Tab-separated table of C-alpha atoms and ligand atoms in Angstrom:
chain	number	residue	atom	x	y	z
A	629	MET	CA	-89.847	63.833	-49.494
A	630	LYS	CA	-88.058	59.875	-48.255
A	631	LEU	CA	-86.337	58.530	-51.415
A	632	VAL	CA	-84.112	55.776	-51.228
A	633	PHE	CA	-80.976	54.867	-51.817
A	634	ALA	CA	-80.763	51.100	-52.870
A	635	THR	CA	-77.155	50.658	-51.462
A	636	HIS	CA	-75.235	49.167	-48.338
A	637	ASN	CA	-72.254	51.742	-49.139
A	638	ASP	CA	-71.455	54.524	-46.590
A	639	HIS	CA	-69.234	56.174	-48.963
A	640	LYS	CA	-71.571	56.075	-51.444
A	641	LEU	CA	-74.448	57.046	-49.459
A	642	GLN	CA	-72.445	60.344	-48.087
A	643	GLU	CA	-71.474	61.140	-52.120
A	644	VAL	CA	-75.129	61.034	-52.763
A	645	ARG	CA	-76.250	63.125	-49.766
A	646	ALA	CA	-73.519	66.301	-50.466
A	647	ILE	CA	-74.758	66.508	-53.677
A	648	LEU	CA	-78.959	65.784	-53.335
A	649	GLY	CA	-78.780	68.123	-49.929
A	650	ASP	CA	-81.816	69.476	-48.310
A	651	LEU	CA	-83.489	68.209	-51.907
A	652	VAL	CA	-84.942	65.004	-50.450
A	653	ASP	CA	-84.609	62.860	-47.303
A	654	VAL	CA	-82.235	60.176	-48.770
A	655	VAL	CA	-82.554	56.575	-46.363
A	656	SER	CA	-80.237	53.311	-47.361
A	657	LEU	CA	-81.168	50.134	-47.095
A	658	LYS	CA	-79.049	49.891	-43.497
A	659	ASP	CA	-81.034	52.450	-42.445
A	660	LEU	CA	-84.661	50.383	-43.264
A	661	GLN	CA	-82.563	47.701	-41.884
A	662	ASP	CA	-82.715	45.476	-44.842
A	663	PHE	CA	-79.905	43.315	-45.878
A	664	ASP	CA	-81.578	40.827	-48.082
A	665	GLU	CA	-78.979	40.313	-51.360
A	666	ILE	CA	-80.273	41.506	-54.448
A	667	GLU	CA	-79.113	38.906	-57.115
A	668	GLU	CA	-77.681	41.570	-59.743
A	669	ASN	CA	-77.304	38.864	-62.717
A	670	GLY	CA	-78.008	41.438	-65.885
A	671	LEU	CA	-75.938	41.711	-69.051
A	672	THR	CA	-75.348	45.502	-68.758
A	673	LEU	CA	-75.456	48.719	-65.991
A	674	GLU	CA	-78.837	49.804	-66.896
A	675	GLU	CA	-80.279	46.292	-66.238
A	676	ASN	CA	-78.490	45.777	-62.715
A	677	ALA	CA	-79.690	49.712	-61.761
A	678	SER	CA	-82.746	48.571	-63.013
A	679	ILE	CA	-83.082	45.425	-61.599
A	680	LYS	CA	-82.163	46.882	-58.066
A	681	ALA	CA	-84.538	49.907	-57.865
A	682	ARG	CA	-87.421	47.422	-59.059
A	683	THR	CA	-86.574	44.930	-56.620
A	684	VAL	CA	-86.278	48.077	-53.305
A	685	PHE	CA	-89.411	49.064	-54.376
A	686	ALA	CA	-91.541	46.537	-54.611
A	687	ARG	CA	-90.361	45.804	-50.866
A	688	HIS	CA	-90.448	48.855	-49.663
A	689	GLY	CA	-93.682	50.591	-51.654
A	690	LEU	CA	-91.356	53.563	-51.391
A	691	PRO	CA	-89.919	55.907	-54.473
A	692	CYS	CA	-86.025	54.636	-54.613
A	693	PHE	CA	-82.758	54.761	-56.503
A	694	ALA	CA	-79.965	52.342	-57.720
A	695	ASP	CA	-76.440	52.967	-59.161
A	696	ASP	CA	-74.263	50.365	-61.311
A	697	THR	CA	-71.230	51.498	-62.035
A	698	GLY	CA	-68.422	50.280	-64.491
A	699	LEU	CA	-64.986	50.713	-64.868
A	700	GLU	CA	-64.590	50.485	-68.593
A	701	VAL	CA	-60.621	50.020	-70.070
A	702	LYS	CA	-60.083	50.541	-73.968
A	703	ALA	CA	-57.397	48.409	-74.310
A	704	LEU	CA	-59.439	45.442	-72.356
A	705	ASP	CA	-62.456	46.030	-74.833
A	706	GLY	CA	-64.349	47.395	-72.110
A	707	ALA	CA	-63.480	45.027	-69.315
A	708	PRO	CA	-64.087	44.743	-66.474
A	709	GLY	CA	-67.598	46.691	-67.122
A	710	VAL	CA	-70.379	45.570	-65.263
A	711	TYR	CA	-68.061	42.865	-63.609
A	712	SER	CA	-66.026	45.379	-62.243
A	713	ALA	CA	-67.449	44.851	-58.847
A	714	ARG	CA	-66.656	40.589	-59.466
A	715	TYR	CA	-63.589	41.346	-61.236
A	716	ALA	CA	-60.962	38.965	-59.270
A	717	GLY	CA	-63.642	36.939	-58.032
A	718	PRO	CA	-66.677	36.594	-56.115
A	719	GLY	CA	-65.553	38.891	-52.888
A	720	HIS	CA	-66.026	41.709	-54.383
A	721	ASP	CA	-62.559	42.822	-52.861
A	722	ALA	CA	-61.633	45.771	-53.960
A	723	LYS	CA	-57.826	45.461	-53.216
A	724	ALA	CA	-57.719	42.198	-55.170
A	725	ASN	CA	-59.668	44.028	-58.072
A	726	MET	CA	-56.945	46.594	-58.521
A	727	ALA	CA	-53.956	44.031	-58.210
A	728	LYS	CA	-56.042	42.425	-61.345
A	729	LEU	CA	-56.411	45.224	-63.280
A	730	LEU	CA	-52.501	46.088	-63.156
A	731	LYS	CA	-51.810	42.861	-63.969
A	732	GLU	CA	-53.781	42.983	-66.981
A	733	MET	CA	-52.343	45.932	-67.959
A	734	GLU	CA	-48.587	45.467	-67.455
A	735	GLY	CA	-46.878	46.464	-70.551
A	736	ILE	CA	-49.943	47.641	-71.950
A	737	GLU	CA	-49.049	51.309	-73.306
A	738	ASP	CA	-52.851	52.986	-73.863
A	739	ARG	CA	-54.066	53.444	-70.637
A	740	ARG	CA	-57.829	54.991	-71.439
A	741	ALA	CA	-60.547	54.076	-69.083
A	742	ARG	CA	-63.666	55.471	-68.270
A	743	PHE	CA	-66.415	54.746	-65.002
A	744	ARG	CA	-69.991	55.095	-66.491
A	745	THR	CA	-72.638	55.078	-64.035
A	746	VAL	CA	-76.269	54.028	-64.723
A	747	VAL	CA	-78.956	55.665	-62.502
A	748	SER	CA	-82.432	54.235	-61.931
A	749	LEU	CA	-85.249	56.087	-60.042
A	750	VAL	CA	-88.831	54.525	-59.757
A	751	ILE	CA	-91.361	56.775	-58.301
A	752	ASP	CA	-95.140	56.723	-58.586
A	753	GLY	CA	-94.946	53.423	-60.470
A	754	LYS	CA	-92.781	54.700	-63.173
A	755	GLU	CA	-89.175	54.160	-64.249
A	756	TYR	CA	-86.274	56.722	-65.556
A	757	LEU	CA	-83.120	56.028	-66.082
A	758	PHE	CA	-79.645	58.533	-65.700
A	759	ASP	CA	-76.053	58.339	-66.755
A	760	GLY	CA	-72.830	59.754	-66.015
A	761	GLU	CA	-69.151	58.902	-66.781
A	762	VAL	CA	-65.487	60.418	-66.773
A	763	ALA	CA	-62.490	59.829	-68.663
A	764	GLY	CA	-59.364	59.238	-67.321
A	765	GLU	CA	-56.178	56.645	-67.228
A	766	ILE	CA	-55.388	53.776	-64.784
A	767	MET	CA	-52.399	54.703	-63.403
A	768	LEU	CA	-49.053	52.530	-62.911
A	769	THR	CA	-48.992	51.973	-59.327
A	770	PRO	CA	-52.207	52.918	-56.852
A	771	ALA	CA	-52.342	56.265	-55.180
A	772	GLY	CA	-54.103	58.139	-52.409
A	773	VAL	CA	-56.016	56.540	-49.447
A	774	GLU	CA	-60.032	58.611	-49.403
A	775	GLY	CA	-63.120	56.793	-51.899
A	776	PHE	CA	-63.297	53.520	-52.423
A	777	GLY	CA	-62.943	50.639	-54.913
A	778	TYR	CA	-60.603	51.684	-58.075
A	779	ASP	CA	-60.388	55.245	-56.697
A	780	PRO	CA	-56.216	54.668	-56.028
A	781	VAL	CA	-55.689	53.464	-59.764
A	782	PHE	CA	-57.956	55.828	-61.551
A	783	ARG	CA	-56.828	59.680	-62.716
A	784	PRO	CA	-59.543	61.374	-64.301
A	785	GLU	CA	-58.549	63.033	-67.871
A	786	GLY	CA	-56.594	66.831	-67.138
A	787	CYS	CA	-55.718	65.662	-63.355
A	788	THR	CA	-52.293	65.036	-61.755
A	789	GLU	CA	-53.754	62.500	-58.581
A	790	SER	CA	-56.185	59.865	-58.276
A	791	PHE	CA	-59.533	60.032	-57.297
A	792	ALA	CA	-58.067	58.418	-54.510
A	793	GLU	CA	-55.679	61.917	-53.704
A	794	MET	CA	-58.827	63.735	-54.296
A	795	SER	CA	-61.323	65.356	-51.877
A	796	ALA	CA	-64.596	64.215	-51.517
A	797	GLU	CA	-65.727	67.698	-52.648
A	798	LYS	CA	-63.372	67.528	-55.845
A	799	LYS	CA	-64.253	63.751	-57.199
A	800	ASN	CA	-67.902	64.657	-57.002
A	801	GLY	CA	-67.920	67.623	-58.700
A	802	MET	CA	-66.452	65.087	-61.915
A	803	SER	CA	-66.952	61.785	-61.299
A	804	HIS	CA	-69.351	59.432	-63.078
A	805	ARG	CA	-71.761	59.136	-60.149
A	806	GLY	CA	-71.333	62.631	-59.578
A	807	ARG	CA	-72.730	63.845	-62.778
A	808	ALA	CA	-75.321	61.096	-62.922
A	809	ILE	CA	-76.854	61.931	-59.618
A	810	GLN	CA	-76.770	66.150	-60.385
A	811	THR	CA	-78.980	64.887	-63.585
A	812	LEU	CA	-81.281	63.081	-60.970
A	813	ALA	CA	-80.987	65.408	-58.796
A	814	ARG	CA	-82.403	67.968	-61.774
A	815	HIS	CA	-85.346	66.134	-62.121
A	816	LEU	CA	-86.259	65.911	-58.912
A	817	SER	CA	-86.209	69.338	-58.169
A	818	GLN	CA	-89.050	69.296	-61.133
A	819	LEU	CA	-91.305	67.030	-59.869
A	820	PRO	CA	-94.600	68.451	-57.960
A	821	ARG	CA	-93.819	68.906	-54.376
A	822	LYS	CA	-95.585	65.654	-52.218
B	1214	LIG	P1	-71.168	49.361	-57.632
B	1214	LIG	O1	-72.087	49.611	-59.519
B	1214	LIG	O2	-71.168	50.566	-57.404
B	1214	LIG	O3	-71.199	47.971	-57.347
B	1214	LIG	O4	-69.846	49.333	-58.013
B	1214	LIG	C1	-69.149	48.612	-59.378
B	1214	LIG	C2	-67.576	48.063	-58.745
B	1214	LIG	O5	-66.906	49.756	-59.165
B	1214	LIG	C3	-67.257	47.729	-57.583
B	1214	LIG	O6	-66.397	47.372	-57.396
B	1214	LIG	C4	-67.116	49.660	-57.101
B	1214	LIG	O7	-65.646	49.367	-55.850
B	1214	LIG	C5	-66.410	50.012	-57.942
B	1214	LIG	N1	-66.887	51.550	-58.366
B	1214	LIG	C6	-67.985	51.736	-58.122
B	1214	LIG	N2	-67.930	53.308	-58.301
B	1214	LIG	C7	-66.554	53.462	-57.954
B	1214	LIG	C8	-66.229	54.701	-57.857
B	1214	LIG	O8	-66.533	56.167	-57.376
B	1214	LIG	N3	-64.519	54.696	-57.647
B	1214	LIG	C9	-63.848	53.726	-57.794
B	1214	LIG	N4	-64.951	52.332	-57.849
B	1214	LIG	C10	-66.074	52.767	-57.836
């Protein structure tokens, strides 16, 4: 079955393909040559994931899923949360977002945080939501070059390295998106084969 992943992010696409394997044929919006903006104006991760998946389903009429992720920092009352991508401004600049986060966290001892991902799957006219999260903390300085986004400043609980210092395989095994996509995979594997 062909399943559209509503993303232009190659890192995410690789992560998701590695988890879903041969279960489905995952194609991205780039594969569909769809570069139209989708306005993510929801107030929650659930709303944004749903807006993306429903918009893509309406455009292409293919089963599809979308994800939305937020980094929730305890000492910042859950910020940047649903605004993680635009934390330092509309440019979606990962370095600027990390710099702003480290500035906001200056002098704060409680560095607990979590990544949370919500996945919306739209298939056969029905929508299903799945989520996944990983607890950890915000590091004092960035470390590592793998991954994307806030990976260099997030160290998952029980680990000595940041997400950006890990192999993709190790990150996938414990990450927010990895967990949400595993749940999606279980759901897909139970669908009747077409
Ligand atoms: P989105 O909802 O996937 O667009 O992600 C929102 C924000 O979180 C963006 O700034 C992403 O770069 C960041 N983000 C999403 N997933 C990850 C991840 O796995 N590691 C680090 N940052 C991420």
